[in-house]
Short mmCIF file of C-alpha atoms in Angstrom, two decimals:
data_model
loop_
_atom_site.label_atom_id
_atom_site.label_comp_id
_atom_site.label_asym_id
_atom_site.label_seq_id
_atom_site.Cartn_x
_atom_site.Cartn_y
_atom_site.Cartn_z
CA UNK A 12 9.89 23.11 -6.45
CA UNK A 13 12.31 24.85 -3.78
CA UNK A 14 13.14 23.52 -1.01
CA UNK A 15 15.00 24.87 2.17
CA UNK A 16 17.81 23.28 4.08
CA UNK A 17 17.52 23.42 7.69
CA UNK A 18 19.77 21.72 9.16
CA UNK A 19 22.94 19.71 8.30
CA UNK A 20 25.48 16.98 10.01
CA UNK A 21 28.67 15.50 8.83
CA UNK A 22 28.43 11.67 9.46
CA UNK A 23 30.65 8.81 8.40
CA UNK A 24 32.05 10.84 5.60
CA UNK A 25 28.18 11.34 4.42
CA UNK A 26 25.82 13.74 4.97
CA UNK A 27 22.62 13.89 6.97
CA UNK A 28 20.18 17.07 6.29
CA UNK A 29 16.43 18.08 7.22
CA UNK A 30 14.51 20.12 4.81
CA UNK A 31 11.65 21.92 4.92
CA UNK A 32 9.34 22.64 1.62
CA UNK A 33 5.83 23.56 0.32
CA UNK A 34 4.07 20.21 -0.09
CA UNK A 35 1.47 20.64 -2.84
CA UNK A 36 0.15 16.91 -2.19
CA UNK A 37 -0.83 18.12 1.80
CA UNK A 38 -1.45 21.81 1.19
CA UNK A 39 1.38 22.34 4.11
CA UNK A 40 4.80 22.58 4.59
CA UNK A 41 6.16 19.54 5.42
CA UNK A 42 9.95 18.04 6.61
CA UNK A 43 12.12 15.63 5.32
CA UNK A 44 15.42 13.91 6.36
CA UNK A 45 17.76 12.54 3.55
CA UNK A 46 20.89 10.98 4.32
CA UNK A 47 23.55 11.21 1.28
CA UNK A 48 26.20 8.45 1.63
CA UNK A 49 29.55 9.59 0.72
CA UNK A 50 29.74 7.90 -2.71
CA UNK A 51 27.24 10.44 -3.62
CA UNK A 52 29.39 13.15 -3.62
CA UNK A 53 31.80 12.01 -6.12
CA UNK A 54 28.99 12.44 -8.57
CA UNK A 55 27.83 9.19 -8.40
CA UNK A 56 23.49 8.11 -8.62
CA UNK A 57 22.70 6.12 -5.35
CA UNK A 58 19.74 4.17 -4.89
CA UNK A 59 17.42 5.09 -2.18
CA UNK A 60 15.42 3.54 0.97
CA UNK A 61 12.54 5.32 1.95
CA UNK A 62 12.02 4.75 5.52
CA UNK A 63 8.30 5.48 6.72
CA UNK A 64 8.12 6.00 10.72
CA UNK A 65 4.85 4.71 12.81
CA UNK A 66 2.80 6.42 15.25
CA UNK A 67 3.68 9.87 16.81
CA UNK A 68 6.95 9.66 14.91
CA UNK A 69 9.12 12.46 12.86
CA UNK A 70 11.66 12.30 10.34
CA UNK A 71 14.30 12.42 13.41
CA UNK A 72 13.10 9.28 15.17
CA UNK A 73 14.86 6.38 12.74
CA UNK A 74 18.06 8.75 11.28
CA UNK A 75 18.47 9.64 15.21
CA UNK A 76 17.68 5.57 16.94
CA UNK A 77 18.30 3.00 14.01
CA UNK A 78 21.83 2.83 13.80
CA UNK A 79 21.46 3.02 10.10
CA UNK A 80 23.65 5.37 8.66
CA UNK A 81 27.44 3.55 8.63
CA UNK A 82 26.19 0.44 6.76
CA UNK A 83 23.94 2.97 4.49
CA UNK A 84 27.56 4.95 4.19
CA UNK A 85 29.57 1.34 3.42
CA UNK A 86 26.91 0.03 0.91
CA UNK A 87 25.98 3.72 -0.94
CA UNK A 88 22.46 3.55 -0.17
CA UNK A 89 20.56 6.81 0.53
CA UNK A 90 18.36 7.32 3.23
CA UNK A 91 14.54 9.41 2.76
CA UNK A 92 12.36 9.82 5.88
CA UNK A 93 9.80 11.88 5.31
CA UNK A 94 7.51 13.30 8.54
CA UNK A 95 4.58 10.68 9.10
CA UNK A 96 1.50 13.12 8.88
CA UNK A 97 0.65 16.50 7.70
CA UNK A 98 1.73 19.35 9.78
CA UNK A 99 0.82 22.40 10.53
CA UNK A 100 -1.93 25.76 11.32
CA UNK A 101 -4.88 24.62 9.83
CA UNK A 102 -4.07 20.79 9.68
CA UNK A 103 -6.91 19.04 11.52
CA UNK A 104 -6.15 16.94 14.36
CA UNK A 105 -7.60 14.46 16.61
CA UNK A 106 -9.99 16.70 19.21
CA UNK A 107 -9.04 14.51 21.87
CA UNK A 108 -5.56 14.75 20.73
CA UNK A 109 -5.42 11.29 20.42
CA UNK A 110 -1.96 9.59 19.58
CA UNK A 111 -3.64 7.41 17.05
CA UNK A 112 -5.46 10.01 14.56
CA UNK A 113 -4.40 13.26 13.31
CA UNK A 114 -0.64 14.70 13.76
CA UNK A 115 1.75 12.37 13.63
CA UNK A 116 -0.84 9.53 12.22
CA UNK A 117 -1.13 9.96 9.23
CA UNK A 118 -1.09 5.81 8.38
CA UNK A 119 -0.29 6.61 4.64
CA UNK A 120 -3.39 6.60 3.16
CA UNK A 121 -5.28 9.38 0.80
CA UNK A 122 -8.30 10.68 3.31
CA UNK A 123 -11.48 10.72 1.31
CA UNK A 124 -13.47 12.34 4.65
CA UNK A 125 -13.31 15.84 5.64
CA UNK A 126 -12.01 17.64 7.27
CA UNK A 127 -9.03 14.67 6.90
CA UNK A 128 -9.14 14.85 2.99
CA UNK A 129 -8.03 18.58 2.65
CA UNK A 130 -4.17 17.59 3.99
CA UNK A 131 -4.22 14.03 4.46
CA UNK A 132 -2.92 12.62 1.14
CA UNK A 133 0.42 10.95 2.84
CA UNK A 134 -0.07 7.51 -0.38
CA UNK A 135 0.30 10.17 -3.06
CA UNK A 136 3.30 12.11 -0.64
CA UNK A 137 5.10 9.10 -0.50
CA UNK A 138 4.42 7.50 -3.77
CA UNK A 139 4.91 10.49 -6.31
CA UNK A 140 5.84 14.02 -4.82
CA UNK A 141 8.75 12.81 -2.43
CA UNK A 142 10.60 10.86 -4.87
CA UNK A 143 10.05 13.55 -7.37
CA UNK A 144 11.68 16.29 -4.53
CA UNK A 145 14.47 13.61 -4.03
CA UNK A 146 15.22 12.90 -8.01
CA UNK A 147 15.18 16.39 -9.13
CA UNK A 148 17.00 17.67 -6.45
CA UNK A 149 19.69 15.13 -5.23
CA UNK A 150 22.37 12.76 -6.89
CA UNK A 151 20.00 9.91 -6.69
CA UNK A 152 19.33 7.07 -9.29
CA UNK A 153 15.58 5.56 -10.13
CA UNK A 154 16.09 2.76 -7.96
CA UNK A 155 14.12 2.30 -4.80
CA UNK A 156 13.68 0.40 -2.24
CA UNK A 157 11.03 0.89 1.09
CA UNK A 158 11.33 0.14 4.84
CA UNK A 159 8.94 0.99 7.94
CA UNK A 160 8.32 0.20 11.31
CA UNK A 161 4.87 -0.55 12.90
CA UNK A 162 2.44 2.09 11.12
CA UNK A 163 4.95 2.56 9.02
CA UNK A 164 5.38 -0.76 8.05
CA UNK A 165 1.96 -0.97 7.32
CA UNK A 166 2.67 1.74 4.54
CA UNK A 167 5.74 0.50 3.68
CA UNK A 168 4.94 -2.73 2.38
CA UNK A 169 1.22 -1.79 1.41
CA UNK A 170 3.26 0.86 -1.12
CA UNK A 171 5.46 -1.94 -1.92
CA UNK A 172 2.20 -4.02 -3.11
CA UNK A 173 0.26 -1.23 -5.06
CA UNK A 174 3.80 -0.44 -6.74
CA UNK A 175 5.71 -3.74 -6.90
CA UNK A 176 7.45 -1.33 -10.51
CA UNK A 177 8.92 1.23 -8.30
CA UNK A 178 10.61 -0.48 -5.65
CA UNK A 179 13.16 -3.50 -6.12
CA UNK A 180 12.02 -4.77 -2.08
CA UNK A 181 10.33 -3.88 0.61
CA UNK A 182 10.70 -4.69 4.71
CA UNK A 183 8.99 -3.83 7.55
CA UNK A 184 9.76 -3.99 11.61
CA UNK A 185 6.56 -4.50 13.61
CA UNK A 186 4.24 -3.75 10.66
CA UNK A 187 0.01 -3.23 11.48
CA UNK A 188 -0.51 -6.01 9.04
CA UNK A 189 -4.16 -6.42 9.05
CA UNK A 190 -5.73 -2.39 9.63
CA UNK A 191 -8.75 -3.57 9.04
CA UNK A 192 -9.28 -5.86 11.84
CA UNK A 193 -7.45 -4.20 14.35
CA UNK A 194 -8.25 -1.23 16.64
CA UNK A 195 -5.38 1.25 15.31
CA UNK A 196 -6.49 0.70 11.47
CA UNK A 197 -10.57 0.43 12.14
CA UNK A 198 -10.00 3.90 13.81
CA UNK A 199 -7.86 6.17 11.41
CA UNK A 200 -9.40 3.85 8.01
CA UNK A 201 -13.00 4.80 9.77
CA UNK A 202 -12.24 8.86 10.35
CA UNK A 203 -10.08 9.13 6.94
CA UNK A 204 -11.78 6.79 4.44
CA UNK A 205 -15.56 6.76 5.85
CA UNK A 206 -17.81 4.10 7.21
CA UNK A 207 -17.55 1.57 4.22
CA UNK A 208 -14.82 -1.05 5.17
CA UNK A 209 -14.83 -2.17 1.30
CA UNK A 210 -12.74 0.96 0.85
CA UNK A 211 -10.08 -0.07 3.31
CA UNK A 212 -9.17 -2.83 1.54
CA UNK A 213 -6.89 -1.24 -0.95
CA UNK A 214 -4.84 0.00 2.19
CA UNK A 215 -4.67 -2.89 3.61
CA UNK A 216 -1.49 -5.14 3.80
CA UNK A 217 -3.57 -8.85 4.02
CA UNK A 218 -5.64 -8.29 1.27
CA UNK A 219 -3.22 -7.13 -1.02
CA UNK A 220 -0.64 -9.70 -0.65
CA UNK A 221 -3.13 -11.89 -0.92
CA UNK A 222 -4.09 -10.61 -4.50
CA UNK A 223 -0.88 -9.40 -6.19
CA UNK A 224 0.39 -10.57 -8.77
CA UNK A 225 3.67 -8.90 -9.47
CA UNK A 226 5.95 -9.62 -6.61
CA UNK A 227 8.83 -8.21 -5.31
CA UNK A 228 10.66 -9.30 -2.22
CA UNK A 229 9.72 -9.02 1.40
CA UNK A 230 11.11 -9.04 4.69
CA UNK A 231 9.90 -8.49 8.45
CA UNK A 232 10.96 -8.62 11.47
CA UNK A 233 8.48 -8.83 14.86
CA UNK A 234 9.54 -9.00 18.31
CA UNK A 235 7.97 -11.87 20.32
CA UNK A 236 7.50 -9.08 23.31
CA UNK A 237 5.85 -7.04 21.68
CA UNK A 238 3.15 -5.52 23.64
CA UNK A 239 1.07 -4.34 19.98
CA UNK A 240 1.61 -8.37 19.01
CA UNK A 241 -1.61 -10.10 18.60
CA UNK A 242 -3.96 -6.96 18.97
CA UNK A 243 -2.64 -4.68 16.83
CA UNK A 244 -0.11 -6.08 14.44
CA UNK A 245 -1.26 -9.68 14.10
CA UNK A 246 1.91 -11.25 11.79
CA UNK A 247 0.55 -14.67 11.32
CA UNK A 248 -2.29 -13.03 9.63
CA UNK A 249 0.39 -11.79 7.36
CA UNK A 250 2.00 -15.21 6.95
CA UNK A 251 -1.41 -17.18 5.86
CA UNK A 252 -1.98 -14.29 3.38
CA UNK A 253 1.18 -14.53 1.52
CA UNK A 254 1.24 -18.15 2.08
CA UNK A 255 -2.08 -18.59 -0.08
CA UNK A 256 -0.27 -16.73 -3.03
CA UNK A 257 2.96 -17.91 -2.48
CA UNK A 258 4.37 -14.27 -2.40
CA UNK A 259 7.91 -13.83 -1.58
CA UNK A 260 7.90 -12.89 1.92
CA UNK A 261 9.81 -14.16 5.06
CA UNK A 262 9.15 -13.58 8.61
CA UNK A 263 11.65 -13.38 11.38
CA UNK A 264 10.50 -13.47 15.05
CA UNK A 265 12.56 -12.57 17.31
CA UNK A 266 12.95 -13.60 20.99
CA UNK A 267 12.93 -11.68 23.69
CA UNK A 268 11.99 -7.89 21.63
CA UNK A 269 9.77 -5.73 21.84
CA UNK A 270 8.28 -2.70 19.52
CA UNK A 271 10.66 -0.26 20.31
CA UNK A 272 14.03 1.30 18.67
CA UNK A 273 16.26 -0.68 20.42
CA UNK A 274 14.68 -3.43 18.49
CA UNK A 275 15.49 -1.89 14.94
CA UNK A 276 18.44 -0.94 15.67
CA UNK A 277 19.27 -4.57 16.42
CA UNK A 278 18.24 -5.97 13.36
CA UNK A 279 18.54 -3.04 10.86
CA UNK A 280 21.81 -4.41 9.20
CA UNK A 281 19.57 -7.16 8.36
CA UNK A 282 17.45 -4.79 6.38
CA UNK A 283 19.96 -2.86 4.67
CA UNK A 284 22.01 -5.95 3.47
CA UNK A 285 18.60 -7.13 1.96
CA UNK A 286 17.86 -4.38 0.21
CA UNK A 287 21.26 -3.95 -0.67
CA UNK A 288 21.50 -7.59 -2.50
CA UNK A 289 17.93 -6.77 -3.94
CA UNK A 290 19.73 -3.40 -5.57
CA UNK A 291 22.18 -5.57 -7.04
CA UNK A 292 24.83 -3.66 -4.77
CA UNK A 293 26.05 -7.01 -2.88
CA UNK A 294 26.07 -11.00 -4.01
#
């Protein structure tokens, strides 16, 4: 599969480019940002992060906001943030233009309901034809790793649980850790996946952790002011489920922040050292 380079920057001695390419998972073109850290260019394999953005989010928002890219560059950990929805003429969209269906919310889920189901694939995007883009094309190794904030959180460590094999950890800022009993996930599950709540489950952070078996290591971070807290994100519900199944998770919550970048860029180190130990890259 081609793909075209649209754009690239020179930063701490690595390299951060957008591409555009023919998705045939969404049936649209779609963009992704990759930062290379400069061990990669010596011909070296680095392991990857995937970092999934949340709601009314690009690709731009965390390599522009997170601070992420010198401790990526120190530790030789790639970067992959891949748009959060479908894009595009013929891409349906929220008729109210809501922020919380359509463009830019795609909440990482395979859409079963038309007119949703004809782009909306973003599980198999992420799961199987990113990586594949990013392995054939890049000096990248088979290990991953997965991070997201808010929405994406919820799809970061939702992947994470349907694929503990694929990734050696997972964390998540803000994540929507319940969908199904909260406003943001009863919306976009009930439009992309139909009226039957059974079939929300298997997207659905709570109930998975709850059930796995295979574990991998977990990390999130909430802010204490966040205004999303207890309506929409609901972390305690997150801590009782993984608590019942002893799953490997820790929660940090933090005083005094709130759901915004300023937030992740505060605690992103945090992240990458994490991941970093869980790639076998630190002690």
């Amino acid at each position: 599969m081609s793909i075209e380079n649209i754009s690239t920057n020179k930063v701490f001695d690595g390299w951060h480019k957008q591409y555009n390419h023919q998705s045939q998972t969404l049936n649209c073109k779609m963009r992704f940002a990759i930062y290379l850290p400069p061990q990669a260019a010596n011909g070296k394999k680095v392991p990857v992060m995937y970092w999934l953005s949340g709601l009314t989010c690009t690709d731009e928002n965390f390599m522009q906001k997170a601070s992420a890219l010198k401790l990526a560059a120190e530790l030789g950990i790639a970067i992959v943030a891949p748009d959060t929805s479908p894009r595009g003429e013929g891409v349906a969209d929220d008729p109210e233009q809501a922020y919380d269906l359509g463009l830019g919310a795609g909440f990482y889920v395979n859409a079963t309901q038309a007119p949703w189901n004809k782009h909306y694939q973003m599980y198999d995007y992420v799961v199987n034809e990113l990586p594949g883009i990013i392995e054939n094309h890049f000096p990248v190794n088979k290990q991953r790793v997965i991070s997201g904030h808010s929405m994406g959180g919820h799809g970061a460590l939702m992947i994470a649980l349907r694929n503990p094999s694929l990734y050696q950890s997972a964390t998540a800022f803000s994540p929507v850790s319940n969908p199904v009993n909260c406003p943001w996930g009863k919306k976009a599950f009930s439009a992309y996946l139909g009226a039957d709540s059974k079939k929300w489950l298997q997207y659905d952070t709570c109930e998975l952790i709850a059930l796995a078996q295979q574990k991998i290591p977990m990390l999130v971070d909430q802010g204490e002011n966040d205004n999303f807290l207890e309506e929409q994100l609901k972390p305690h519900s997150l801590v009782v489920a993984a608590s019942s199944n002893h799953y490997p998770l820790s929660l940090n919550m933090r005083q005094g922040y709130d759901h915004s970048y300023y937030f992740i860029a505060s605690f992103i180190e945090t992240h990458l050292y994490f991941h970093a130990a869980n790639l076998g890259l630190t002690e």
